[in-house]
Each structure stands twice: as C-alpha cells, then as structure tokens.
mmCIF file of N, CA and C in Angstrom:
data_model
loop_
_atom_site.group_PDB
_atom_site.id
_atom_site.type_symbol
_atom_site.label_atom_id
_atom_site.label_comp_id
_atom_site.label_asym_id
_atom_site.label_seq_id
_atom_site.Cartn_x
_atom_site.Cartn_y
_atom_site.Cartn_z
ATOM 1 N N MET A 1 -11.194 -12.404 8.497
ATOM 2 C CA MET A 1 -10.578 -13.665 8.159
ATOM 3 C C MET A 1 -9.411 -13.965 9.094
ATOM 4 N N ALA A 2 -8.615 -12.917 9.397
ATOM 5 C CA ALA A 2 -7.468 -13.112 10.279
ATOM 6 C C ALA A 2 -7.923 -13.576 11.653
ATOM 7 N N GLU A 3 -9.049 -13.068 12.103
ATOM 8 C CA GLU A 3 -9.603 -13.471 13.403
ATOM 9 C C GLU A 3 -9.859 -14.974 13.421
ATOM 10 N N LEU A 4 -10.448 -15.495 12.367
ATOM 11 C CA LEU A 4 -10.741 -16.925 12.294
ATOM 12 C C LEU A 4 -9.474 -17.751 12.129
ATOM 13 N N LYS A 5 -8.537 -17.253 11.330
ATOM 14 C CA LYS A 5 -7.286 -17.989 11.142
ATOM 15 C C LYS A 5 -6.518 -18.065 12.452
ATOM 16 N N GLY A 6 -6.597 -16.995 13.250
ATOM 17 C CA GLY A 6 -5.954 -17.000 14.562
ATOM 18 C C GLY A 6 -6.569 -18.032 15.487
ATOM 19 N N GLN A 7 -7.827 -18.377 15.259
ATOM 20 C CA GLN A 7 -8.514 -19.391 16.062
ATOM 21 C C GLN A 7 -8.393 -20.783 15.429
ATOM 22 N N LYS A 8 -7.557 -20.913 14.406
ATOM 23 C CA LYS A 8 -7.363 -22.181 13.697
ATOM 24 C C LYS A 8 -8.644 -22.649 13.007
ATOM 25 N N LYS A 9 -9.399 -21.703 12.482
ATOM 26 C CA LYS A 9 -10.629 -22.025 11.746
ATOM 27 C C LYS A 9 -10.437 -21.615 10.286
ATOM 28 N N ASP A 10 -9.373 -22.140 9.694
ATOM 29 C CA ASP A 10 -9.004 -21.778 8.328
ATOM 30 C C ASP A 10 -10.075 -22.151 7.303
ATOM 31 N N MET A 11 -10.733 -23.292 7.500
ATOM 32 C CA MET A 11 -11.758 -23.707 6.523
ATOM 33 C C MET A 11 -12.924 -22.723 6.526
ATOM 34 N N LEU A 12 -13.317 -22.256 7.706
ATOM 35 C CA LEU A 12 -14.399 -21.282 7.786
ATOM 36 C C LEU A 12 -13.955 -19.961 7.171
ATOM 37 N N ALA A 13 -12.727 -19.549 7.446
ATOM 38 C CA ALA A 13 -12.211 -18.303 6.863
ATOM 39 C C ALA A 13 -12.210 -18.396 5.341
ATOM 40 N N SER A 14 -11.779 -19.533 4.813
ATOM 41 C CA SER A 14 -11.762 -19.729 3.362
ATOM 42 C C SER A 14 -13.179 -19.710 2.794
ATOM 43 N N ALA A 15 -14.107 -20.345 3.483
ATOM 44 C CA ALA A 15 -15.496 -20.367 3.012
ATOM 45 C C ALA A 15 -16.082 -18.962 3.012
ATOM 46 N N LEU A 16 -15.833 -18.196 4.063
ATOM 47 C CA LEU A 16 -16.337 -16.823 4.127
ATOM 48 C C LEU A 16 -15.733 -15.960 3.019
ATOM 49 N N ALA A 17 -14.480 -16.242 2.656
ATOM 50 C CA ALA A 17 -13.810 -15.466 1.610
ATOM 51 C C ALA A 17 -14.509 -15.612 0.262
ATOM 52 N N HIS A 18 -15.298 -16.663 0.086
ATOM 53 C CA HIS A 18 -16.030 -16.867 -1.172
ATOM 54 C C HIS A 18 -17.379 -16.156 -1.186
ATOM 55 N N GLY A 19 -17.757 -15.573 -0.062
ATOM 56 C CA GLY A 19 -19.017 -14.838 -0.001
ATOM 57 C C GLY A 19 -18.814 -13.397 -0.434
ATOM 58 N N ARG A 20 -19.820 -12.851 -1.091
ATOM 59 C CA ARG A 20 -19.782 -11.449 -1.522
ATOM 60 C C ARG A 20 -20.552 -10.609 -0.509
ATOM 61 N N VAL A 21 -19.939 -9.545 -0.039
ATOM 62 C CA VAL A 21 -20.613 -8.674 0.917
ATOM 63 C C VAL A 21 -21.710 -7.911 0.182
ATOM 64 N N LEU A 22 -22.943 -8.149 0.589
ATOM 65 C CA LEU A 22 -24.091 -7.464 -0.005
ATOM 66 C C LEU A 22 -24.423 -6.209 0.785
ATOM 67 N N SER A 23 -24.307 -6.307 2.097
ATOM 68 C CA SER A 23 -24.512 -5.122 2.935
ATOM 69 C C SER A 23 -23.908 -5.367 4.306
ATOM 70 N N LEU A 24 -23.561 -4.273 4.928
ATOM 71 C CA LEU A 24 -22.993 -4.303 6.271
ATOM 72 C C LEU A 24 -23.692 -3.198 7.043
ATOM 73 N N SER A 25 -24.561 -3.595 7.947
ATOM 74 C CA SER A 25 -25.276 -2.607 8.747
ATOM 75 C C SER A 25 -25.093 -2.970 10.213
ATOM 76 N N GLN A 26 -25.517 -2.087 11.074
ATOM 77 C CA GLN A 26 -25.334 -2.327 12.492
ATOM 78 C C GLN A 26 -26.023 -3.634 12.889
ATOM 79 N N GLY A 27 -25.227 -4.554 13.367
ATOM 80 C CA GLY A 27 -25.774 -5.818 13.844
ATOM 81 C C GLY A 27 -26.067 -6.857 12.787
ATOM 82 N N ARG A 28 -25.750 -6.571 11.518
ATOM 83 C CA ARG A 28 -26.078 -7.540 10.471
ATOM 84 C C ARG A 28 -25.125 -7.437 9.283
ATOM 85 N N VAL A 29 -24.640 -8.591 8.859
ATOM 86 C CA VAL A 29 -23.802 -8.685 7.662
ATOM 87 C C VAL A 29 -24.516 -9.632 6.702
ATOM 88 N N ARG A 30 -24.752 -9.165 5.466
ATOM 89 C CA ARG A 30 -25.370 -9.998 4.437
ATOM 90 C C ARG A 30 -24.294 -10.440 3.458
ATOM 91 N N LEU A 31 -24.165 -11.757 3.300
ATOM 92 C CA LEU A 31 -23.212 -12.327 2.351
ATOM 93 C C LEU A 31 -23.977 -13.083 1.280
ATOM 94 N N GLY A 32 -23.547 -12.908 0.036
ATOM 95 C CA GLY A 32 -24.150 -13.629 -1.074
ATOM 96 C C GLY A 32 -23.193 -14.674 -1.616
ATOM 97 N N PHE A 33 -23.728 -15.832 -1.928
ATOM 98 C CA PHE A 33 -22.933 -16.911 -2.513
ATOM 99 C C PHE A 33 -23.550 -17.293 -3.848
ATOM 100 N N SER A 34 -22.723 -17.395 -4.878
ATOM 101 C CA SER A 34 -23.208 -17.816 -6.190
ATOM 102 C C SER A 34 -23.443 -19.328 -6.164
ATOM 103 N N PRO A 35 -24.183 -19.852 -7.133
ATOM 104 C CA PRO A 35 -24.425 -21.302 -7.173
ATOM 105 C C PRO A 35 -23.121 -22.117 -7.211
ATOM 106 N N GLN A 36 -22.087 -21.579 -7.861
ATOM 107 C CA GLN A 36 -20.807 -22.288 -7.926
ATOM 108 C C GLN A 36 -20.141 -22.382 -6.553
ATOM 109 N N ASP A 37 -20.517 -21.504 -5.639
ATOM 110 C CA ASP A 37 -19.910 -21.478 -4.309
ATOM 111 C C ASP A 37 -20.817 -22.100 -3.253
ATOM 112 N N GLY A 38 -21.722 -22.969 -3.682
ATOM 113 C CA GLY A 38 -22.655 -23.608 -2.758
ATOM 114 C C GLY A 38 -21.966 -24.390 -1.652
ATOM 115 N N MET A 39 -20.861 -25.055 -1.974
ATOM 116 C CA MET A 39 -20.124 -25.814 -0.966
ATOM 117 C C MET A 39 -19.638 -24.884 0.147
ATOM 118 N N PHE A 40 -19.153 -23.701 -0.239
ATOM 119 C CA PHE A 40 -18.656 -22.753 0.755
ATOM 120 C C PHE A 40 -19.805 -22.208 1.602
ATOM 121 N N ARG A 41 -20.937 -21.982 0.960
ATOM 122 C CA ARG A 41 -22.103 -21.506 1.716
ATOM 123 C C ARG A 41 -22.504 -22.537 2.773
ATOM 124 N N ARG A 42 -22.511 -23.813 2.395
ATOM 125 C CA ARG A 42 -22.874 -24.858 3.357
ATOM 126 C C ARG A 42 -21.877 -24.914 4.512
ATOM 127 N N GLN A 43 -20.597 -24.695 4.232
ATOM 128 C CA GLN A 43 -19.599 -24.670 5.309
ATOM 129 C C GLN A 43 -19.887 -23.531 6.277
ATOM 130 N N VAL A 44 -20.231 -22.362 5.735
ATOM 131 C CA VAL A 44 -20.536 -21.213 6.588
ATOM 132 C C VAL A 44 -21.804 -21.493 7.390
ATOM 133 N N GLU A 45 -22.807 -22.087 6.749
ATOM 134 C CA GLU A 45 -24.048 -22.405 7.466
ATOM 135 C C GLU A 45 -23.779 -23.326 8.651
ATOM 136 N N ARG A 46 -22.906 -24.327 8.458
ATOM 137 C CA ARG A 46 -22.602 -25.272 9.535
ATOM 138 C C ARG A 46 -21.852 -24.610 10.687
ATOM 139 N N ALA A 47 -21.081 -23.581 10.383
ATOM 140 C CA ALA A 47 -20.280 -22.914 11.417
ATOM 141 C C ALA A 47 -20.732 -21.467 11.616
ATOM 142 N N GLN A 48 -22.012 -21.216 11.411
ATOM 143 C CA GLN A 48 -22.518 -19.842 11.452
ATOM 144 C C GLN A 48 -22.264 -19.174 12.802
ATOM 145 N N LYS A 49 -22.410 -19.906 13.891
ATOM 146 C CA LYS A 49 -22.187 -19.317 15.226
ATOM 147 C C LYS A 49 -20.744 -18.835 15.365
ATOM 148 N N ASP A 50 -19.785 -19.630 14.894
ATOM 149 C CA ASP A 50 -18.375 -19.216 14.945
ATOM 150 C C ASP A 50 -18.143 -17.989 14.071
ATOM 151 N N ALA A 51 -18.764 -17.976 12.883
ATOM 152 C CA ALA A 51 -18.610 -16.833 11.976
ATOM 153 C C ALA A 51 -19.193 -15.573 12.604
ATOM 154 N N GLU A 52 -20.362 -15.695 13.214
ATOM 155 C CA GLU A 52 -20.987 -14.541 13.860
ATOM 156 C C GLU A 52 -20.161 -14.054 15.044
ATOM 157 N N ALA A 53 -19.574 -14.977 15.795
ATOM 158 C CA ALA A 53 -18.727 -14.586 16.927
ATOM 159 C C ALA A 53 -17.505 -13.818 16.439
ATOM 160 N N ALA A 54 -16.891 -14.281 15.345
ATOM 161 C CA ALA A 54 -15.718 -13.587 14.794
ATOM 162 C C ALA A 54 -16.111 -12.214 14.260
ATOM 163 N N LEU A 55 -17.235 -12.139 13.552
ATOM 164 C CA LEU A 55 -17.708 -10.846 13.041
ATOM 165 C C LEU A 55 -18.000 -9.887 14.188
ATOM 166 N N SER A 56 -18.630 -10.383 15.239
ATOM 167 C CA SER A 56 -18.946 -9.544 16.395
ATOM 168 C C SER A 56 -17.677 -8.994 17.025
ATOM 169 N N LYS A 57 -16.650 -9.828 17.107
ATOM 170 C CA LYS A 57 -15.385 -9.379 17.696
ATOM 171 C C LYS A 57 -14.734 -8.313 16.821
ATOM 172 N N VAL A 58 -14.726 -8.532 15.518
ATOM 173 C CA VAL A 58 -14.106 -7.579 14.592
ATOM 174 C C VAL A 58 -14.878 -6.262 14.558
ATOM 175 N N LEU A 59 -16.203 -6.348 14.554
ATOM 176 C CA LEU A 59 -17.033 -5.145 14.465
ATOM 177 C C LEU A 59 -17.228 -4.459 15.818
ATOM 178 N N GLY A 60 -16.888 -5.147 16.892
ATOM 179 C CA GLY A 60 -17.011 -4.551 18.214
ATOM 180 C C GLY A 60 -18.432 -4.498 18.738
ATOM 181 N N ALA A 61 -19.330 -5.241 18.134
ATOM 182 C CA ALA A 61 -20.729 -5.292 18.568
ATOM 183 C C ALA A 61 -21.330 -6.598 18.055
ATOM 184 N N PRO A 62 -22.383 -7.076 18.703
ATOM 185 C CA PRO A 62 -23.014 -8.308 18.215
ATOM 186 C C PRO A 62 -23.433 -8.162 16.748
ATOM 187 N N ALA A 63 -23.153 -9.200 15.970
ATOM 188 C CA ALA A 63 -23.475 -9.150 14.540
ATOM 189 C C ALA A 63 -24.050 -10.478 14.095
ATOM 190 N N GLY A 64 -25.161 -10.413 13.394
ATOM 191 C CA GLY A 64 -25.753 -11.598 12.794
ATOM 192 C C GLY A 64 -25.270 -11.733 11.359
ATOM 193 N N LEU A 65 -25.315 -12.939 10.861
ATOM 194 C CA LEU A 65 -24.860 -13.214 9.504
ATOM 195 C C LEU A 65 -26.030 -13.773 8.707
ATOM 196 N N VAL A 66 -26.354 -13.109 7.600
ATOM 197 C CA VAL A 66 -27.442 -13.544 6.725
ATOM 198 C C VAL A 66 -26.816 -14.005 5.411
ATOM 199 N N LEU A 67 -27.122 -15.227 5.015
ATOM 200 C CA LEU A 67 -26.574 -15.788 3.777
ATOM 201 C C LEU A 67 -27.656 -15.792 2.709
ATOM 202 N N GLU A 68 -27.286 -15.332 1.517
ATOM 203 C CA GLU A 68 -28.242 -15.234 0.415
ATOM 204 C C GLU A 68 -27.628 -15.784 -0.864
ATOM 205 N N ALA A 69 -28.487 -16.099 -1.809
ATOM 206 C CA ALA A 69 -28.037 -16.561 -3.124
ATOM 207 C C ALA A 69 -27.882 -15.358 -4.047
ATOM 208 N N VAL A 70 -26.804 -15.353 -4.813
ATOM 209 C CA VAL A 70 -26.594 -14.335 -5.845
ATOM 210 C C VAL A 70 -26.145 -15.055 -7.108
ATOM 211 N N GLN A 71 -26.279 -14.395 -8.225
ATOM 212 C CA GLN A 71 -25.793 -14.947 -9.487
ATOM 213 C C GLN A 71 -24.323 -14.568 -9.653
ATOM 214 N N ALA A 72 -23.569 -15.399 -10.328
ATOM 215 C CA ALA A 72 -22.139 -15.160 -10.512
ATOM 216 C C ALA A 72 -21.876 -13.834 -11.207
ATOM 217 N N ASN A 73 -22.769 -13.419 -12.096
ATOM 218 C CA ASN A 73 -22.562 -12.185 -12.857
ATOM 219 C C ASN A 73 -23.298 -10.994 -12.254
ATOM 220 N N ASP A 74 -23.725 -11.097 -11.002
ATOM 221 C CA ASP A 74 -24.444 -10.016 -10.323
ATOM 222 C C ASP A 74 -23.497 -8.838 -10.108
ATOM 223 N N VAL A 75 -23.754 -7.729 -10.816
ATOM 224 C CA VAL A 75 -22.861 -6.571 -10.731
ATOM 225 C C VAL A 75 -23.104 -5.741 -9.476
ATOM 226 N N GLU A 76 -24.251 -5.927 -8.823
ATOM 227 C CA GLU A 76 -24.528 -5.169 -7.607
ATOM 228 C C GLU A 76 -23.761 -5.718 -6.412
ATOM 229 N N ALA A 77 -23.410 -6.982 -6.446
ATOM 230 C CA ALA A 77 -22.658 -7.592 -5.354
ATOM 231 C C ALA A 77 -21.171 -7.369 -5.587
ATOM 232 N N ALA A 78 -20.499 -6.865 -4.574
ATOM 233 C CA ALA A 78 -19.049 -6.662 -4.679
ATOM 234 C C ALA A 78 -18.374 -8.016 -4.865
ATOM 235 N N PRO A 79 -17.239 -8.048 -5.549
ATOM 236 C CA PRO A 79 -16.538 -9.329 -5.698
ATOM 237 C C PRO A 79 -16.112 -9.865 -4.329
ATOM 238 N N SER A 80 -16.078 -11.168 -4.207
ATOM 239 C CA SER A 80 -15.637 -11.780 -2.954
ATOM 240 C C SER A 80 -14.122 -11.635 -2.827
ATOM 241 N N LEU A 81 -13.625 -11.854 -1.620
ATOM 242 C CA LEU A 81 -12.171 -11.816 -1.414
ATOM 243 C C LEU A 81 -11.488 -12.872 -2.273
ATOM 244 N N ALA A 82 -12.110 -14.032 -2.402
ATOM 245 C CA ALA A 82 -11.535 -15.099 -3.223
ATOM 246 C C ALA A 82 -11.484 -14.691 -4.693
ATOM 247 N N GLU A 83 -12.539 -14.027 -5.182
ATOM 248 C CA GLU A 83 -12.549 -13.565 -6.574
ATOM 249 C C GLU A 83 -11.487 -12.500 -6.800
ATOM 250 N N GLU A 84 -11.325 -11.604 -5.837
ATOM 251 C CA GLU A 84 -10.296 -10.570 -5.963
ATOM 252 C C GLU A 84 -8.905 -11.191 -5.982
ATOM 253 N N GLU A 85 -8.667 -12.187 -5.134
ATOM 254 C CA GLU A 85 -7.366 -12.854 -5.091
ATOM 255 C C GLU A 85 -7.102 -13.601 -6.397
ATOM 256 N N THR A 86 -8.113 -14.254 -6.942
ATOM 257 C CA THR A 86 -7.969 -14.956 -8.220
ATOM 258 C C THR A 86 -7.602 -13.978 -9.327
ATOM 259 N N GLU A 87 -8.249 -12.820 -9.339
ATOM 260 C CA GLU A 87 -7.962 -11.802 -10.355
ATOM 261 C C GLU A 87 -6.545 -11.258 -10.196
ATOM 262 N N ARG A 88 -6.118 -10.993 -8.955
ATOM 263 C CA ARG A 88 -4.742 -10.511 -8.717
ATOM 264 C C ARG A 88 -3.724 -11.534 -9.204
ATOM 265 N N THR A 89 -3.981 -12.809 -8.934
ATOM 266 C CA THR A 89 -3.075 -13.871 -9.366
ATOM 267 C C THR A 89 -3.027 -13.942 -10.890
ATOM 268 N N ARG A 90 -4.185 -13.850 -11.535
ATOM 269 C CA ARG A 90 -4.235 -13.898 -13.005
ATOM 270 C C ARG A 90 -3.439 -12.753 -13.612
ATOM 271 N N VAL A 91 -3.634 -11.546 -13.097
ATOM 272 C CA VAL A 91 -2.928 -10.369 -13.615
ATOM 273 C C VAL A 91 -1.424 -10.513 -13.387
ATOM 274 N N ARG A 92 -1.036 -10.976 -12.191
ATOM 275 C CA ARG A 92 0.387 -11.144 -11.879
ATOM 276 C C ARG A 92 1.030 -12.170 -12.811
ATOM 277 N N GLU A 93 0.340 -13.288 -13.054
ATOM 278 C CA GLU A 93 0.894 -14.319 -13.928
ATOM 279 C C GLU A 93 0.986 -13.840 -15.372
ATOM 280 N N GLU A 94 -0.022 -13.111 -15.844
ATOM 281 C CA GLU A 94 0.040 -12.554 -17.200
ATOM 282 C C GLU A 94 1.219 -11.604 -17.334
ATOM 283 N N ARG A 95 1.435 -10.761 -16.319
ATOM 284 C CA ARG A 95 2.545 -9.811 -16.339
ATOM 285 C C ARG A 95 3.884 -10.558 -16.331
ATOM 286 N N ALA A 96 3.989 -11.610 -15.515
ATOM 287 C CA ALA A 96 5.233 -12.377 -15.440
ATOM 288 C C ALA A 96 5.541 -13.051 -16.775
ATOM 289 N N VAL A 97 4.530 -13.616 -17.414
ATOM 290 C CA VAL A 97 4.726 -14.264 -18.715
ATOM 291 C C VAL A 97 5.128 -13.232 -19.763
ATOM 292 N N ARG A 98 4.423 -12.097 -19.797
ATOM 293 C CA ARG A 98 4.742 -11.037 -20.762
ATOM 294 C C ARG A 98 6.169 -10.528 -20.539
ATOM 295 N N ASP A 99 6.509 -10.239 -19.271
ATOM 296 C CA ASP A 99 7.847 -9.736 -18.970
ATOM 297 C C ASP A 99 8.921 -10.760 -19.335
ATOM 298 N N SER A 100 8.624 -12.044 -19.137
ATOM 299 C CA SER A 100 9.588 -13.092 -19.478
ATOM 300 C C SER A 100 9.803 -13.165 -20.981
ATOM 301 N N ARG A 101 8.726 -13.135 -21.738
ATOM 302 C CA ARG A 101 8.834 -13.207 -23.202
ATOM 303 C C ARG A 101 9.573 -12.002 -23.774
ATOM 304 N N GLU A 102 9.402 -10.837 -23.141
ATOM 305 C CA GLU A 102 9.984 -9.598 -23.654
ATOM 306 C C GLU A 102 11.346 -9.272 -23.047
ATOM 307 N N HIS A 103 11.854 -10.134 -22.166
ATOM 308 C CA HIS A 103 13.138 -9.851 -21.520
ATOM 309 C C HIS A 103 14.245 -9.842 -22.578
ATOM 310 N N PRO A 104 15.137 -8.843 -22.513
ATOM 311 C CA PRO A 104 16.201 -8.738 -23.526
ATOM 312 C C PRO A 104 17.052 -10.004 -23.658
ATOM 313 N N ASN A 105 17.345 -10.676 -22.558
ATOM 314 C CA ASN A 105 18.160 -11.895 -22.638
ATOM 315 C C ASN A 105 17.407 -13.026 -23.338
ATOM 316 N N VAL A 106 16.120 -13.117 -23.102
ATOM 317 C CA VAL A 106 15.305 -14.138 -23.766
ATOM 318 C C VAL A 106 15.231 -13.833 -25.259
ATOM 319 N N LEU A 107 15.013 -12.566 -25.606
ATOM 320 C CA LEU A 107 14.955 -12.179 -27.018
ATOM 321 C C LEU A 107 16.290 -12.446 -27.712
ATOM 322 N N ALA A 108 17.398 -12.156 -27.021
ATOM 323 C CA ALA A 108 18.724 -12.404 -27.604
ATOM 324 C C ALA A 108 18.946 -13.898 -27.817
ATOM 325 N N ALA A 109 18.562 -14.716 -26.849
ATOM 326 C CA ALA A 109 18.721 -16.165 -26.984
ATOM 327 C C ALA A 109 17.866 -16.700 -28.129
ATOM 328 N N MET A 110 16.677 -16.163 -28.279
ATOM 329 C CA MET A 110 15.799 -16.598 -29.369
ATOM 330 C C MET A 110 16.425 -16.274 -30.722
ATOM 331 N N ARG A 111 16.988 -15.054 -30.842
ATOM 332 C CA ARG A 111 17.637 -14.676 -32.107
ATOM 333 C C ARG A 111 18.860 -15.549 -32.363
ATOM 334 N N LEU A 112 19.676 -15.749 -31.337
ATOM 335 C CA LEU A 112 20.912 -16.516 -31.472
ATOM 336 C C LEU A 112 20.632 -17.973 -31.851
ATOM 337 N N LEU A 113 19.640 -18.558 -31.210
ATOM 338 C CA LEU A 113 19.350 -19.973 -31.424
ATOM 339 C C LEU A 113 18.283 -20.223 -32.491
ATOM 340 N N GLY A 114 17.644 -19.148 -32.952
ATOM 341 C CA GLY A 114 16.546 -19.321 -33.900
ATOM 342 C C GLY A 114 15.394 -20.090 -33.266
ATOM 343 N N ALA A 115 15.163 -19.834 -31.991
ATOM 344 C CA ALA A 115 14.156 -20.588 -31.234
ATOM 345 C C ALA A 115 12.923 -19.741 -30.955
ATOM 346 N N VAL A 116 11.921 -20.407 -30.478
ATOM 347 C CA VAL A 116 10.684 -19.740 -30.065
ATOM 348 C C VAL A 116 10.331 -20.237 -28.657
ATOM 349 N N VAL A 117 9.773 -19.360 -27.865
ATOM 350 C CA VAL A 117 9.309 -19.757 -26.537
ATOM 351 C C VAL A 117 7.932 -20.377 -26.709
ATOM 352 N N GLU A 118 7.819 -21.651 -26.363
ATOM 353 C CA GLU A 118 6.534 -22.339 -26.513
ATOM 354 C C GLU A 118 5.608 -22.070 -25.341
ATOM 355 N N SER A 119 6.152 -22.117 -24.136
ATOM 356 C CA SER A 119 5.297 -21.877 -22.971
ATOM 357 C C SER A 119 6.138 -21.394 -21.797
ATOM 358 N N ILE A 120 5.475 -20.687 -20.930
ATOM 359 C CA ILE A 120 6.092 -20.187 -19.701
ATOM 360 C C ILE A 120 5.114 -20.493 -18.588
ATOM 361 N N LYS A 121 5.614 -21.061 -17.503
ATOM 362 C CA LYS A 121 4.751 -21.372 -16.368
ATOM 363 C C LYS A 121 5.303 -20.685 -15.129
ATOM 364 N N VAL A 122 4.453 -19.925 -14.456
ATOM 365 C CA VAL A 122 4.846 -19.258 -13.220
ATOM 366 C C VAL A 122 4.746 -20.293 -12.114
ATOM 367 N N LEU A 123 5.868 -20.572 -11.456
ATOM 368 C CA LEU A 123 5.889 -21.631 -10.454
ATOM 369 C C LEU A 123 5.725 -21.132 -9.027
ATOM 370 N N GLU A 124 6.284 -19.977 -8.723
ATOM 371 C CA GLU A 124 6.247 -19.539 -7.330
ATOM 372 C C GLU A 124 5.126 -18.545 -7.085
ATOM 373 N N GLU A 125 4.691 -18.535 -5.842
ATOM 374 C CA GLU A 125 3.686 -17.571 -5.408
ATOM 375 C C GLU A 125 4.360 -16.221 -5.254
ATOM 376 N N GLU A 126 3.565 -15.175 -5.352
ATOM 377 C CA GLU A 126 4.074 -13.831 -5.122
ATOM 378 C C GLU A 126 4.462 -13.715 -3.658
ATOM 379 N N GLN A 127 5.659 -13.220 -3.400
ATOM 380 C CA GLN A 127 6.127 -13.038 -2.031
ATOM 381 C C GLN A 127 5.695 -11.676 -1.543
ATOM 382 N N VAL A 128 4.975 -11.654 -0.432
ATOM 383 C CA VAL A 128 4.475 -10.403 0.112
ATOM 384 C C VAL A 128 5.167 -10.137 1.431
ATOM 385 N N ASP A 129 5.767 -8.964 1.542
ATOM 386 C CA ASP A 129 6.388 -8.544 2.789
ATOM 387 C C ASP A 129 5.354 -7.744 3.560
ATOM 388 N N GLU A 130 4.888 -8.309 4.688
ATOM 389 C CA GLU A 130 3.821 -7.662 5.453
ATOM 390 C C GLU A 130 4.199 -6.273 5.933
ATOM 391 N N PHE A 131 5.491 -6.008 6.089
ATOM 392 C CA PHE A 131 5.919 -4.752 6.674
ATOM 393 C C PHE A 131 6.385 -3.734 5.641
ATOM 394 N N ALA A 132 6.391 -4.129 4.377
ATOM 395 C CA ALA A 132 6.806 -3.199 3.327
ATOM 396 C C ALA A 132 5.662 -2.245 3.022
ATOM 397 N N PRO A 133 5.984 -0.975 2.759
ATOM 398 C CA PRO A 133 4.911 -0.041 2.401
ATOM 399 C C PRO A 133 4.319 -0.428 1.053
ATOM 400 N N ALA A 134 3.038 -0.169 0.892
ATOM 401 C CA ALA A 134 2.367 -0.473 -0.374
ATOM 402 C C ALA A 134 2.934 0.424 -1.460
ATOM 403 N N PRO A 135 3.192 -0.118 -2.668
ATOM 404 C CA PRO A 135 3.714 0.718 -3.752
ATOM 405 C C PRO A 135 2.695 1.774 -4.148
ATOM 406 N N GLU A 136 3.215 2.933 -4.507
ATOM 407 C CA GLU A 136 2.332 4.012 -4.932
ATOM 408 C C GLU A 136 1.915 3.789 -6.374
ATOM 409 N N GLU A 137 0.840 4.455 -6.773
ATOM 410 C CA GLU A 137 0.317 4.344 -8.134
ATOM 411 C C GLU A 137 1.420 4.654 -9.138
ATOM 412 N N GLY A 138 1.639 3.756 -10.091
ATOM 413 C CA GLY A 138 2.642 3.979 -11.128
ATOM 414 C C GLY A 138 4.042 3.550 -10.709
ATOM 415 N N ASP A 139 4.230 3.144 -9.452
ATOM 416 C CA ASP A 139 5.529 2.704 -8.965
ATOM 417 C C ASP A 139 5.699 1.242 -9.330
ATOM 418 N N ASP A 140 6.784 0.918 -10.036
ATOM 419 C CA ASP A 140 6.998 -0.464 -10.433
ATOM 420 C C ASP A 140 7.775 -1.249 -9.400
ATOM 421 N N GLY A 141 8.122 -0.614 -8.284
ATOM 422 C CA GLY A 141 8.828 -1.296 -7.224
ATOM 423 C C GLY A 141 10.318 -1.383 -7.448
ATOM 424 N N GLY A 142 10.821 -0.855 -8.573
ATOM 425 C CA GLY A 142 12.243 -0.901 -8.874
ATOM 426 C C GLY A 142 12.994 0.223 -8.198
ATOM 427 N N PRO A 143 14.335 0.194 -8.282
ATOM 428 C CA PRO A 143 15.127 1.255 -7.670
ATOM 429 C C PRO A 143 14.895 2.584 -8.379
ATOM 430 N N ASP A 144 15.051 3.648 -7.635
ATOM 431 C CA ASP A 144 14.865 4.981 -8.208
ATOM 432 C C ASP A 144 15.974 5.285 -9.195
ATOM 433 N N ASP A 145 15.637 6.026 -10.248
ATOM 434 C CA ASP A 145 16.615 6.374 -11.276
ATOM 435 C C ASP A 145 17.300 7.694 -10.983
ATOM 436 N N ALA A 146 16.990 8.310 -9.859
ATOM 437 C CA ALA A 146 17.533 9.634 -9.537
ATOM 438 C C ALA A 146 18.988 9.598 -9.201
#
C-alpha cells in the first residue's frame, strides 16, 4: 500500500486494502472481494496493471494479480486490511468510552451533580508515532511504577 501511496495512487491503495489475501505464491497474488466490496474490486480491475507493478516491486519479482469473489463471512479468507483497521478503531473507541465513563473525575462529578452520562463520542483519531516502539503484550503504555 505504501508503494502505491508513494506514487500518489491512494484510491488504488484503498481499493486493494479491501481485498482479502487468499494466497500468495511465486508470481501470483490472489485477492478476494466480498459482494459489499464490489466497488473496490472494480477499481482494482481498472488499475490492475498499476497494482501488479506495485506488487512486483514489493515482492522483488513479477507478480500477477487474480481477483476472486468471496463471501463476507468466509472464515478461510484472512480479513482485509480495511476490516482489520475497522476492528482496531471499534476496539479503541469502545475502550475510550469505557475509560471515560469509569474515570474517577467523571464518577465524582456524576455523584456531586446527580447526573448521568448520556453519550460519549470519540472525536479524534488515534495518534500513531511511526518511530515509537510497539507496546509489549500487557503494556498499557503508561509510565512505569518502579
């Protein structure tokens, strides 16, 4: 995807992100698109030569791209990059809402005012530092207590 974005082909990169990798073999990449992602499949079909050129560059060898239909609930097909990103966003927003509702200051204000939190909306995107090390399993990213 980064290869295509570097070439200013963001729409193609986005369309490819909706495809599920079915197989990756020497000289061939099989991507599956669910019926809901038909628009993205058509975008990839229209720019297939560009997609194959980017794949060939990334893989270091000529690569063909085969597009196939899959069902949305197909468990054999790995989730697409877009599906993974949607899931990460959903989990992050659920955590932010839960943490907000359970924050001691919010709970104190609710008790003091006799109020209830009706809704919480996450407004900002998660900020990712490209150069920060990935957090380890169980690490909440907070300062050490040592």
